[in-house]
Amino acid sequence: MKLIQLSDIHLTAPGATIGGRDPRRNFERALAHVLRDHHDAELMVITGDLSDWGDRDDYLWLRTTLDAFPIPTRLCIGNHDRRDVFLGVFPEYDDGGFVQGMHDVSAGRCLFLDTVEPNTHAGRYCDARQVWLQRQLTGHPGPFLLFMHHHPMPTHLGPMDRIGLSDGAAFRSIVGAHRNRIRHVFFGHCHLPLAGSIGGVPTSSLRGTNHASFPLFSETAMLSASDLPQSYGVCFVGADYVTVHMVEFGYDGPIRVEGSPEYTAWDRETMVR
Ligand SMILES: [Fe+2]
Ligand SMILES: [Fe+2]
């Protein structure tokens, strides 16, 4: 089974840019790239920071755009989103006042988590949401795939961890208690390719579809930005494996295919023995 992860699309007013990049244009580029190479994907999930300022017009545009997109899509919100404004446009995501829910695919049950806390960029997984997650995990045999915005483990990048998940330890203990039935945890927020595990369950993230960060460990106070390529994720879930790619669709340099003249010209003096 194949699924697509997009993250941190940060939609803005038409023509407005972030880091010199147009989020709407880059989102459309990502969708076109996904359709070209992955029209057979069973599900696409966008893991939050849908709108840069939580503007209703961004959600209306997103709804219209996704209505015309042939791959089923599910959404999480992030710290840049406004839950009330989002739910005004996507009311079907309302579950107990949070943007959370489920969707079954052939590989199991996907759970979409809400890690947003109003008026802060840090994430929260409060008691009410923990109860919801435990109920989901105990009420179905699984296996499960989890999707969320904030990083569920420390990155050890100081500025990033100051806007991390404040209830991370409690969240990880719930995941750990059900580790044998959770195949993978997907997250966004960091605008960085990341991999690791929480409570024994593998987890990964990727660069967003617009602006990119950089793991600048020497900077301890401020977040970092770079011009690394825009990306989306492709995930394959097999019976006994999970494979996650980060596809840098924003890369505009050459890609040389073996056997082509370009590949032959690029190849190979260092490889000839
Ligand atoms: Fe973001
Ligand atoms: Fe974020």
PDB file of C-alpha atoms and ligand atoms in Angstrom:
ATOM      1  CA  MET A   1       0.000   0.000   0.000  1.00  0.00           C
ATOM      2  CA  LYS A   2       1.255   3.445  -0.924  1.00  0.00           C
ATOM      3  CA  LEU A   3       0.449   6.695   0.827  1.00  0.00           C
ATOM      4  CA  ILE A   4       1.654  10.269   0.404  1.00  0.00           C
ATOM      5  CA  GLN A   5       2.622  12.710   3.142  1.00  0.00           C
ATOM      6  CA  LEU A   6       2.665  16.442   2.505  1.00  0.00           C
ATOM      7  CA  SER A   7       3.461  18.821   5.321  1.00  0.00           C
ATOM      8  CA  ASP A   8       3.699  22.499   6.177  1.00  0.00           C
ATOM      9  CA  ILE A   9       2.155  23.835   3.015  1.00  0.00           C
ATOM     10  CA  HIS A  10       1.733  27.257   4.764  1.00  0.00           C
ATOM     11  CA  LEU A  11      -0.784  28.677   2.294  1.00  0.00           C
ATOM     12  CA  THR A  12      -0.849  32.472   2.057  1.00  0.00           C
ATOM     13  CA  ALA A  13      -2.711  35.115   0.082  1.00  0.00           C
ATOM     14  CA  PRO A  14      -2.250  34.744  -3.692  1.00  0.00           C
ATOM     15  CA  GLY A  15       1.164  35.995  -4.741  1.00  0.00           C
ATOM     16  CA  ALA A  16       2.465  36.363  -1.175  1.00  0.00           C
ATOM     17  CA  THR A  17       5.719  34.528  -0.597  1.00  0.00           C
ATOM     18  CA  ILE A  18       7.534  32.950   2.340  1.00  0.00           C
ATOM     19  CA  GLY A  19      11.306  32.782   1.968  1.00  0.00           C
ATOM     20  CA  GLY A  20      10.880  33.996  -1.603  1.00  0.00           C
ATOM     21  CA  ARG A  21       8.675  31.007  -2.404  1.00  0.00           C
ATOM     22  CA  ASP A  22       4.978  31.018  -3.283  1.00  0.00           C
ATOM     23  CA  PRO A  23       3.204  28.457  -1.064  1.00  0.00           C
ATOM     24  CA  ARG A  24       0.142  28.083  -3.308  1.00  0.00           C
ATOM     25  CA  ARG A  25       2.321  27.595  -6.374  1.00  0.00           C
ATOM     26  CA  ASN A  26       4.508  25.067  -4.550  1.00  0.00           C
ATOM     27  CA  PHE A  27       1.491  23.177  -3.248  1.00  0.00           C
ATOM     28  CA  GLU A  28       0.167  22.925  -6.808  1.00  0.00           C
ATOM     29  CA  ARG A  29       3.590  21.755  -7.986  1.00  0.00           C
ATOM     30  CA  ALA A  30       3.598  19.083  -5.279  1.00  0.00           C
ATOM     31  CA  LEU A  31       0.120  17.871  -6.256  1.00  0.00           C
ATOM     32  CA  ALA A  32       1.118  17.692  -9.931  1.00  0.00           C
ATOM     33  CA  HIS A  33       4.281  15.755  -9.045  1.00  0.00           C
ATOM     34  CA  VAL A  34       2.279  13.346  -6.870  1.00  0.00           C
ATOM     35  CA  LEU A  35      -0.234  12.748  -9.641  1.00  0.00           C
ATOM     36  CA  ARG A  36       2.522  12.147 -12.207  1.00  0.00           C
ATOM     37  CA  ASP A  37       4.367   9.530 -10.142  1.00  0.00           C
ATOM     38  CA  HIS A  38       1.852   8.323  -7.535  1.00  0.00           C
ATOM     39  CA  HIS A  39      -1.659   8.429  -8.967  1.00  0.00           C
ATOM     40  CA  ASP A  40      -2.100   4.965  -7.451  1.00  0.00           C
ATOM     41  CA  ALA A  41      -1.593   6.180  -3.863  1.00  0.00           C
ATOM     42  CA  GLU A  42      -4.371   5.055  -1.559  1.00  0.00           C
ATOM     43  CA  LEU A  43      -4.283   8.139   0.657  1.00  0.00           C
ATOM     44  CA  MET A  44      -2.596  11.526   0.962  1.00  0.00           C
ATOM     45  CA  VAL A  45      -2.201  13.174   4.371  1.00  0.00           C
ATOM     46  CA  ILE A  46      -1.178  16.803   4.959  1.00  0.00           C
ATOM     47  CA  THR A  47       0.321  16.998   8.449  1.00  0.00           C
ATOM     48  CA  GLY A  48      -0.469  20.563   9.419  1.00  0.00           C
ATOM     49  CA  ASP A  49       0.490  24.188   9.035  1.00  0.00           C
ATOM     50  CA  LEU A  50      -2.064  24.319   6.254  1.00  0.00           C
ATOM     51  CA  SER A  51      -2.413  28.119   6.358  1.00  0.00           C
ATOM     52  CA  ASP A  52       0.392  30.435   7.426  1.00  0.00           C
ATOM     53  CA  TRP A  53      -1.988  32.788   9.284  1.00  0.00           C
ATOM     54  CA  GLY A  54      -5.071  30.608   9.725  1.00  0.00           C
ATOM     55  CA  ASP A  55      -6.988  32.644   7.132  1.00  0.00           C
ATOM     56  CA  ARG A  56     -10.416  31.439   6.035  1.00  0.00           C
ATOM     57  CA  ASP A  57      -9.595  32.212   2.396  1.00  0.00           C
ATOM     58  CA  ASP A  58      -6.671  29.761   2.534  1.00  0.00           C
ATOM     59  CA  TYR A  59      -8.936  26.987   3.851  1.00  0.00           C
ATOM     60  CA  LEU A  60     -11.577  27.739   1.214  1.00  0.00           C
ATOM     61  CA  TRP A  61      -8.938  27.576  -1.512  1.00  0.00           C
ATOM     62  CA  LEU A  62      -7.544  24.338  -0.027  1.00  0.00           C
ATOM     63  CA  ARG A  63     -11.007  22.782   0.075  1.00  0.00           C
ATOM     64  CA  THR A  64     -11.677  23.698  -3.567  1.00  0.00           C
ATOM     65  CA  THR A  65      -8.261  22.440  -4.657  1.00  0.00           C
ATOM     66  CA  LEU A  66      -8.569  19.124  -2.822  1.00  0.00           C
ATOM     67  CA  ASP A  67     -12.141  18.576  -4.048  1.00  0.00           C
ATOM     68  CA  ALA A  68     -10.663  18.419  -7.567  1.00  0.00           C
ATOM     69  CA  PHE A  69      -7.775  16.131  -6.528  1.00  0.00           C
ATOM     70  CA  PRO A  70      -8.374  12.433  -7.273  1.00  0.00           C
ATOM     71  CA  ILE A  71      -6.454  10.881  -4.354  1.00  0.00           C
ATOM     72  CA  PRO A  72      -8.398  10.758  -1.047  1.00  0.00           C
ATOM     73  CA  THR A  73      -6.863  13.296   1.326  1.00  0.00           C
ATOM     74  CA  ARG A  74      -6.980  13.812   5.084  1.00  0.00           C
ATOM     75  CA  LEU A  75      -5.722  16.813   7.054  1.00  0.00           C
ATOM     76  CA  CYS A  76      -4.098  17.621  10.390  1.00  0.00           C
ATOM     77  CA  ILE A  77      -3.773  21.162  11.714  1.00  0.00           C
ATOM     78  CA  GLY A  78      -0.558  22.785  12.981  1.00  0.00           C
ATOM     79  CA  ASN A  79       0.506  25.720  15.121  1.00  0.00           C
ATOM     80  CA  HIS A  80       0.034  28.191  12.257  1.00  0.00           C
ATOM     81  CA  ASP A  81      -3.566  27.060  11.773  1.00  0.00           C
ATOM     82  CA  ARG A  82      -6.579  28.371  13.636  1.00  0.00           C
ATOM     83  CA  ARG A  83      -8.764  25.494  14.746  1.00  0.00           C
ATOM     84  CA  ASP A  84     -12.016  27.464  14.817  1.00  0.00           C
ATOM     85  CA  VAL A  85     -11.466  28.974  11.383  1.00  0.00           C
ATOM     86  CA  PHE A  86     -10.413  25.605   9.936  1.00  0.00           C
ATOM     87  CA  LEU A  87     -13.514  23.895  11.360  1.00  0.00           C
ATOM     88  CA  GLY A  88     -15.676  26.612   9.833  1.00  0.00           C
ATOM     89  CA  VAL A  89     -14.576  25.381   6.408  1.00  0.00           C
ATOM     90  CA  PHE A  90     -13.965  21.684   7.240  1.00  0.00           C
ATOM     91  CA  PRO A  91     -16.702  20.945   9.847  1.00  0.00           C
ATOM     92  CA  GLU A  92     -16.489  17.197   9.220  1.00  0.00           C
ATOM     93  CA  TYR A  93     -13.129  17.146  11.082  1.00  0.00           C
ATOM     94  CA  ASP A  94     -14.722  18.219  14.385  1.00  0.00           C
ATOM     95  CA  ASP A  95     -14.442  15.435  16.979  1.00  0.00           C
ATOM     96  CA  GLY A  96     -15.097  16.689  20.511  1.00  0.00           C
ATOM     97  CA  GLY A  97     -13.895  20.156  19.554  1.00  0.00           C
ATOM     98  CA  PHE A  98     -10.577  18.882  18.189  1.00  0.00           C
ATOM     99  CA  VAL A  99      -9.410  18.239  14.631  1.00  0.00           C
ATOM    100  CA  GLN A 100      -8.924  14.506  14.991  1.00  0.00           C
ATOM    101  CA  GLY A 101     -10.278  11.367  13.400  1.00  0.00           C
ATOM    102  CA  MET A 102      -9.620   8.124  11.587  1.00  0.00           C
ATOM    103  CA  HIS A 103      -9.560   6.681   8.084  1.00  0.00           C
ATOM    104  CA  ASP A 104      -9.168   3.019   7.184  1.00  0.00           C
ATOM    105  CA  VAL A 105      -6.776   1.960   4.415  1.00  0.00           C
ATOM    106  CA  SER A 106      -5.759  -1.519   3.291  1.00  0.00           C
ATOM    107  CA  ALA A 107      -2.722  -1.456   5.600  1.00  0.00           C
ATOM    108  CA  GLY A 108      -4.733  -0.590   8.697  1.00  0.00           C
ATOM    109  CA  ARG A 109      -6.370   2.283  10.502  1.00  0.00           C
ATOM    110  CA  CYS A 110      -4.959   5.809  10.169  1.00  0.00           C
ATOM    111  CA  LEU A 111      -5.415   8.121  13.157  1.00  0.00           C
ATOM    112  CA  PHE A 112      -5.091  11.883  12.702  1.00  0.00           C
ATOM    113  CA  LEU A 113      -4.119  13.731  15.873  1.00  0.00           C
ATOM    114  CA  ASP A 114      -4.590  17.350  16.937  1.00  0.00           C
ATOM    115  CA  THR A 115      -1.489  18.713  18.721  1.00  0.00           C
ATOM    116  CA  VAL A 116      -2.426  22.394  18.549  1.00  0.00           C
ATOM    117  CA  GLU A 117      -2.578  24.703  21.555  1.00  0.00           C
ATOM    118  CA  PRO A 118      -3.973  28.178  20.835  1.00  0.00           C
ATOM    119  CA  ASN A 119      -1.699  31.220  21.249  1.00  0.00           C
ATOM    120  CA  THR A 120       1.568  29.276  21.235  1.00  0.00           C
ATOM    121  CA  HIS A 121       3.665  27.601  18.569  1.00  0.00           C
ATOM    122  CA  ALA A 122       4.426  24.743  20.969  1.00  0.00           C
ATOM    123  CA  GLY A 123       2.298  21.605  20.780  1.00  0.00           C
ATOM    124  CA  ARG A 124       0.040  20.054  23.377  1.00  0.00           C
ATOM    125  CA  TYR A 125      -1.479  16.627  23.860  1.00  0.00           C
ATOM    126  CA  CYS A 126      -3.792  17.250  26.797  1.00  0.00           C
ATOM    127  CA  ASP A 127      -5.705  14.757  28.952  1.00  0.00           C
ATOM    128  CA  ALA A 128      -8.822  14.918  26.753  1.00  0.00           C
ATOM    129  CA  ARG A 129      -6.822  14.089  23.637  1.00  0.00           C
ATOM    130  CA  GLN A 130      -4.866  11.363  25.447  1.00  0.00           C
ATOM    131  CA  VAL A 131      -8.164   9.745  26.463  1.00  0.00           C
ATOM    132  CA  TRP A 132      -9.378   9.958  22.865  1.00  0.00           C
ATOM    133  CA  LEU A 133      -6.192   8.302  21.570  1.00  0.00           C
ATOM    134  CA  GLN A 134      -6.297   5.539  24.169  1.00  0.00           C
ATOM    135  CA  ARG A 135      -9.922   4.859  23.269  1.00  0.00           C
ATOM    136  CA  GLN A 136      -9.010   4.607  19.576  1.00  0.00           C
ATOM    137  CA  LEU A 137      -6.095   2.278  20.272  1.00  0.00           C
ATOM    138  CA  THR A 138      -8.007  -0.036  22.592  1.00  0.00           C
ATOM    139  CA  GLY A 139     -11.238  -0.039  20.546  1.00  0.00           C
ATOM    140  CA  HIS A 140      -9.822  -1.480  17.332  1.00  0.00           C
ATOM    141  CA  PRO A 141      -7.339  -4.303  16.643  1.00  0.00           C
ATOM    142  CA  GLY A 142      -5.195  -2.184  14.292  1.00  0.00           C
ATOM    143  CA  PRO A 143      -2.572  -2.056  12.945  1.00  0.00           C
ATOM    144  CA  PHE A 144      -2.407   1.729  13.177  1.00  0.00           C
ATOM    145  CA  LEU A 145      -0.613   4.521  11.359  1.00  0.00           C
ATOM    146  CA  LEU A 146      -0.471   7.816  13.290  1.00  0.00           C
ATOM    147  CA  PHE A 147      -0.267  11.307  11.771  1.00  0.00           C
ATOM    148  CA  MET A 148       0.391  14.512  13.728  1.00  0.00           C
ATOM    149  CA  HIS A 149       1.964  17.952  13.340  1.00  0.00           C
ATOM    150  CA  HIS A 150       4.391  18.529  16.231  1.00  0.00           C
ATOM    151  CA  HIS A 151       7.496  16.378  16.679  1.00  0.00           C
ATOM    152  CA  PRO A 152       6.800  13.719  19.321  1.00  0.00           C
ATOM    153  CA  MET A 153      10.432  13.456  20.466  1.00  0.00           C
ATOM    154  CA  PRO A 154      13.212  15.974  21.178  1.00  0.00           C
ATOM    155  CA  THR A 155      15.238  17.030  18.140  1.00  0.00           C
ATOM    156  CA  HIS A 156      18.001  18.474  20.344  1.00  0.00           C
ATOM    157  CA  LEU A 157      17.797  21.635  18.253  1.00  0.00           C
ATOM    158  CA  GLY A 158      17.064  24.154  21.025  1.00  0.00           C
ATOM    159  CA  PRO A 159      14.830  26.596  19.124  1.00  0.00           C
ATOM    160  CA  MET A 160      12.858  23.719  17.594  1.00  0.00           C
ATOM    161  CA  ASP A 161      12.356  21.938  20.900  1.00  0.00           C
ATOM    162  CA  ARG A 162      11.022  25.127  22.506  1.00  0.00           C
ATOM    163  CA  ILE A 163       8.051  24.752  20.133  1.00  0.00           C
ATOM    164  CA  GLY A 164       7.842  20.966  20.523  1.00  0.00           C
ATOM    165  CA  LEU A 165       5.140  18.824  22.119  1.00  0.00           C
ATOM    166  CA  SER A 166       4.842  19.849  25.762  1.00  0.00           C
ATOM    167  CA  ASP A 167       3.168  16.543  26.714  1.00  0.00           C
ATOM    168  CA  GLY A 168       5.675  14.498  24.739  1.00  0.00           C
ATOM    169  CA  ALA A 169       6.517  12.000  27.502  1.00  0.00           C
ATOM    170  CA  ALA A 170       2.842  11.215  28.176  1.00  0.00           C
ATOM    171  CA  PHE A 171       2.191  10.847  24.457  1.00  0.00           C
ATOM    172  CA  ARG A 172       5.167   8.523  24.000  1.00  0.00           C
ATOM    173  CA  SER A 173       4.053   6.328  26.885  1.00  0.00           C
ATOM    174  CA  ILE A 174       0.648   5.819  25.228  1.00  0.00           C
ATOM    175  CA  VAL A 175       2.340   4.932  21.947  1.00  0.00           C
ATOM    176  CA  GLY A 176       4.741   2.607  23.764  1.00  0.00           C
ATOM    177  CA  ALA A 177       1.886   0.790  25.504  1.00  0.00           C
ATOM    178  CA  HIS A 178       0.445  -0.109  22.081  1.00  0.00           C
ATOM    179  CA  ARG A 179       3.750  -0.428  20.234  1.00  0.00           C
ATOM    180  CA  ASN A 180       3.025  -3.843  18.749  1.00  0.00           C
ATOM    181  CA  ARG A 181       0.029  -2.519  16.824  1.00  0.00           C
ATOM    182  CA  ILE A 182       1.322   0.898  15.704  1.00  0.00           C
ATOM    183  CA  ARG A 183       3.365   0.572  12.518  1.00  0.00           C
ATOM    184  CA  HIS A 184       4.602   4.168  12.153  1.00  0.00           C
ATOM    185  CA  VAL A 185       4.149   7.740  13.378  1.00  0.00           C
ATOM    186  CA  PHE A 186       4.327  10.522  10.757  1.00  0.00           C
ATOM    187  CA  PHE A 187       4.820  14.154  11.767  1.00  0.00           C
ATOM    188  CA  GLY A 188       5.687  17.595  10.323  1.00  0.00           C
ATOM    189  CA  HIS A 189       6.423  21.006  11.901  1.00  0.00           C
ATOM    190  CA  CYS A 190      10.236  20.880  11.790  1.00  0.00           C
ATOM    191  CA  HIS A 191      10.608  21.391   8.006  1.00  0.00           C
ATOM    192  CA  LEU A 192      13.432  18.842   8.271  1.00  0.00           C
ATOM    193  CA  PRO A 193      13.942  15.200   7.286  1.00  0.00           C
ATOM    194  CA  LEU A 194      13.971  13.338  10.600  1.00  0.00           C
ATOM    195  CA  ALA A 195      13.733   9.704  11.688  1.00  0.00           C
ATOM    196  CA  GLY A 196      13.738   7.911  15.007  1.00  0.00           C
ATOM    197  CA  SER A 197      11.376   6.061  17.292  1.00  0.00           C
ATOM    198  CA  ILE A 198       9.046   6.779  20.207  1.00  0.00           C
ATOM    199  CA  GLY A 199       8.098   4.085  22.680  1.00  0.00           C
ATOM    200  CA  GLY A 200       9.671   1.607  20.265  1.00  0.00           C
ATOM    201  CA  VAL A 201       7.579   2.748  17.277  1.00  0.00           C
ATOM    202  CA  PRO A 202       9.382   4.182  14.218  1.00  0.00           C
ATOM    203  CA  THR A 203       8.678   7.809  13.367  1.00  0.00           C
ATOM    204  CA  SER A 204       9.686  10.129  10.528  1.00  0.00           C
ATOM    205  CA  SER A 205       9.293  13.613   9.134  1.00  0.00           C
ATOM    206  CA  LEU A 206      10.273  15.558   6.053  1.00  0.00           C
ATOM    207  CA  ARG A 207      10.785  18.990   4.585  1.00  0.00           C
ATOM    208  CA  GLY A 208       7.595  20.863   3.712  1.00  0.00           C
ATOM    209  CA  THR A 209       6.298  21.853   0.301  1.00  0.00           C
ATOM    210  CA  ASN A 210       7.463  25.481   0.603  1.00  0.00           C
ATOM    211  CA  HIS A 211      10.203  26.827   2.905  1.00  0.00           C
ATOM    212  CA  ALA A 212      12.947  24.688   4.441  1.00  0.00           C
ATOM    213  CA  SER A 213      14.774  24.625   7.737  1.00  0.00           C
ATOM    214  CA  PHE A 214      18.332  23.451   8.452  1.00  0.00           C
ATOM    215  CA  PRO A 215      19.674  21.470  11.438  1.00  0.00           C
ATOM    216  CA  LEU A 216      22.010  24.244  12.609  1.00  0.00           C
ATOM    217  CA  PHE A 217      23.146  22.883  15.978  1.00  0.00           C
ATOM    218  CA  SER A 218      25.472  25.862  16.597  1.00  0.00           C
ATOM    219  CA  GLU A 219      22.472  28.219  16.782  1.00  0.00           C
ATOM    220  CA  THR A 220      20.815  27.848  20.155  1.00  0.00           C
ATOM    221  CA  ALA A 221      18.361  30.746  20.165  1.00  0.00           C
ATOM    222  CA  MET A 222      16.707  31.253  16.802  1.00  0.00           C
ATOM    223  CA  LEU A 223      15.072  28.987  14.213  1.00  0.00           C
ATOM    224  CA  SER A 224      17.004  28.475  10.968  1.00  0.00           C
ATOM    225  CA  ALA A 225      15.879  28.709   7.345  1.00  0.00           C
ATOM    226  CA  SER A 226      17.561  27.456   4.165  1.00  0.00           C
ATOM    227  CA  ASP A 227      16.954  27.153   0.430  1.00  0.00           C
ATOM    228  CA  LEU A 228      16.952  23.352   0.387  1.00  0.00           C
ATOM    229  CA  PRO A 229      14.425  21.858  -2.049  1.00  0.00           C
ATOM    230  CA  GLN A 230      10.702  21.609  -1.445  1.00  0.00           C
ATOM    231  CA  SER A 231       9.654  18.033  -0.655  1.00  0.00           C
ATOM    232  CA  TYR A 232       6.890  15.551  -0.044  1.00  0.00           C
ATOM    233  CA  GLY A 233       6.899  12.010   1.300  1.00  0.00           C
ATOM    234  CA  VAL A 234       6.046   8.643  -0.238  1.00  0.00           C
ATOM    235  CA  CYS A 235       5.439   5.716   2.089  1.00  0.00           C
ATOM    236  CA  PHE A 236       5.060   2.050   1.238  1.00  0.00           C
ATOM    237  CA  VAL A 237       3.524  -0.212   3.871  1.00  0.00           C
ATOM    238  CA  GLY A 238       4.120  -3.936   3.316  1.00  0.00           C
ATOM    239  CA  ALA A 239       3.209  -6.887   5.463  1.00  0.00           C
ATOM    240  CA  ASP A 240       6.566  -6.822   7.234  1.00  0.00           C
ATOM    241  CA  TYR A 241       8.131  -3.480   6.289  1.00  0.00           C
ATOM    242  CA  VAL A 242       7.550   0.266   6.009  1.00  0.00           C
ATOM    243  CA  THR A 243       9.597   2.361   3.541  1.00  0.00           C
ATOM    244  CA  VAL A 244       9.569   6.162   3.630  1.00  0.00           C
ATOM    245  CA  HIS A 245      10.994   8.409   0.891  1.00  0.00           C
ATOM    246  CA  MET A 246      11.437  12.175   0.856  1.00  0.00           C
ATOM    247  CA  VAL A 247      10.931  13.328  -2.754  1.00  0.00           C
ATOM    248  CA  GLU A 248      12.569  16.697  -3.379  1.00  0.00           C
ATOM    249  CA  PHE A 249      10.239  17.894  -6.117  1.00  0.00           C
ATOM    250  CA  GLY A 250      11.637  21.427  -5.786  1.00  0.00           C
ATOM    251  CA  TYR A 251      15.088  20.309  -6.901  1.00  0.00           C
ATOM    252  CA  ASP A 252      15.643  21.801 -10.362  1.00  0.00           C
ATOM    253  CA  GLY A 253      19.084  20.409 -11.158  1.00  0.00           C
ATOM    254  CA  PRO A 254      19.767  17.511 -13.516  1.00  0.00           C
ATOM    255  CA  ILE A 255      18.597  13.962 -12.867  1.00  0.00           C
ATOM    256  CA  ARG A 256      20.608  11.555 -15.019  1.00  0.00           C
ATOM    257  CA  VAL A 257      19.015   8.239 -15.886  1.00  0.00           C
ATOM    258  CA  GLU A 258      21.352   5.292 -16.344  1.00  0.00           C
ATOM    259  CA  GLY A 259      21.860   4.498 -20.049  1.00  0.00           C
ATOM    260  CA  SER A 260      21.110   8.036 -21.266  1.00  0.00           C
ATOM    261  CA  PRO A 261      23.781  10.244 -22.922  1.00  0.00           C
ATOM    262  CA  GLU A 262      23.650  12.558 -19.901  1.00  0.00           C
ATOM    263  CA  TYR A 263      24.367   9.665 -17.582  1.00  0.00           C
ATOM    264  CA  THR A 264      27.195   8.464 -19.816  1.00  0.00           C
ATOM    265  CA  ALA A 265      28.712  11.961 -19.885  1.00  0.00           C
ATOM    266  CA  TRP A 266      28.368  12.300 -16.085  1.00  0.00           C
ATOM    267  CA  ASP A 267      29.671   8.810 -15.496  1.00  0.00           C
ATOM    268  CA  ARG A 268      32.162   7.436 -14.567  1.00  0.00           C
ATOM    269  CA  GLU A 269      35.838   7.897 -14.677  1.00  0.00           C
ATOM    270  CA  THR A 270      36.041   7.338 -10.988  1.00  0.00           C
ATOM    271  CA  MET A 271      34.056   4.118 -11.268  1.00  0.00           C
ATOM    272  CA  VAL A 272      36.021   2.479 -14.100  1.00  0.00           C
ATOM    273  CA  ARG A 273      38.520  -0.023 -12.823  1.00  0.00           C
TER     274      ARG A 273
HETATM  275 FE    FE B   1       5.476  24.750   9.493  1.00  0.00          FE
HETATM  276 FE    FE B   2       4.482  23.977  12.706  1.00  0.00          FE
END
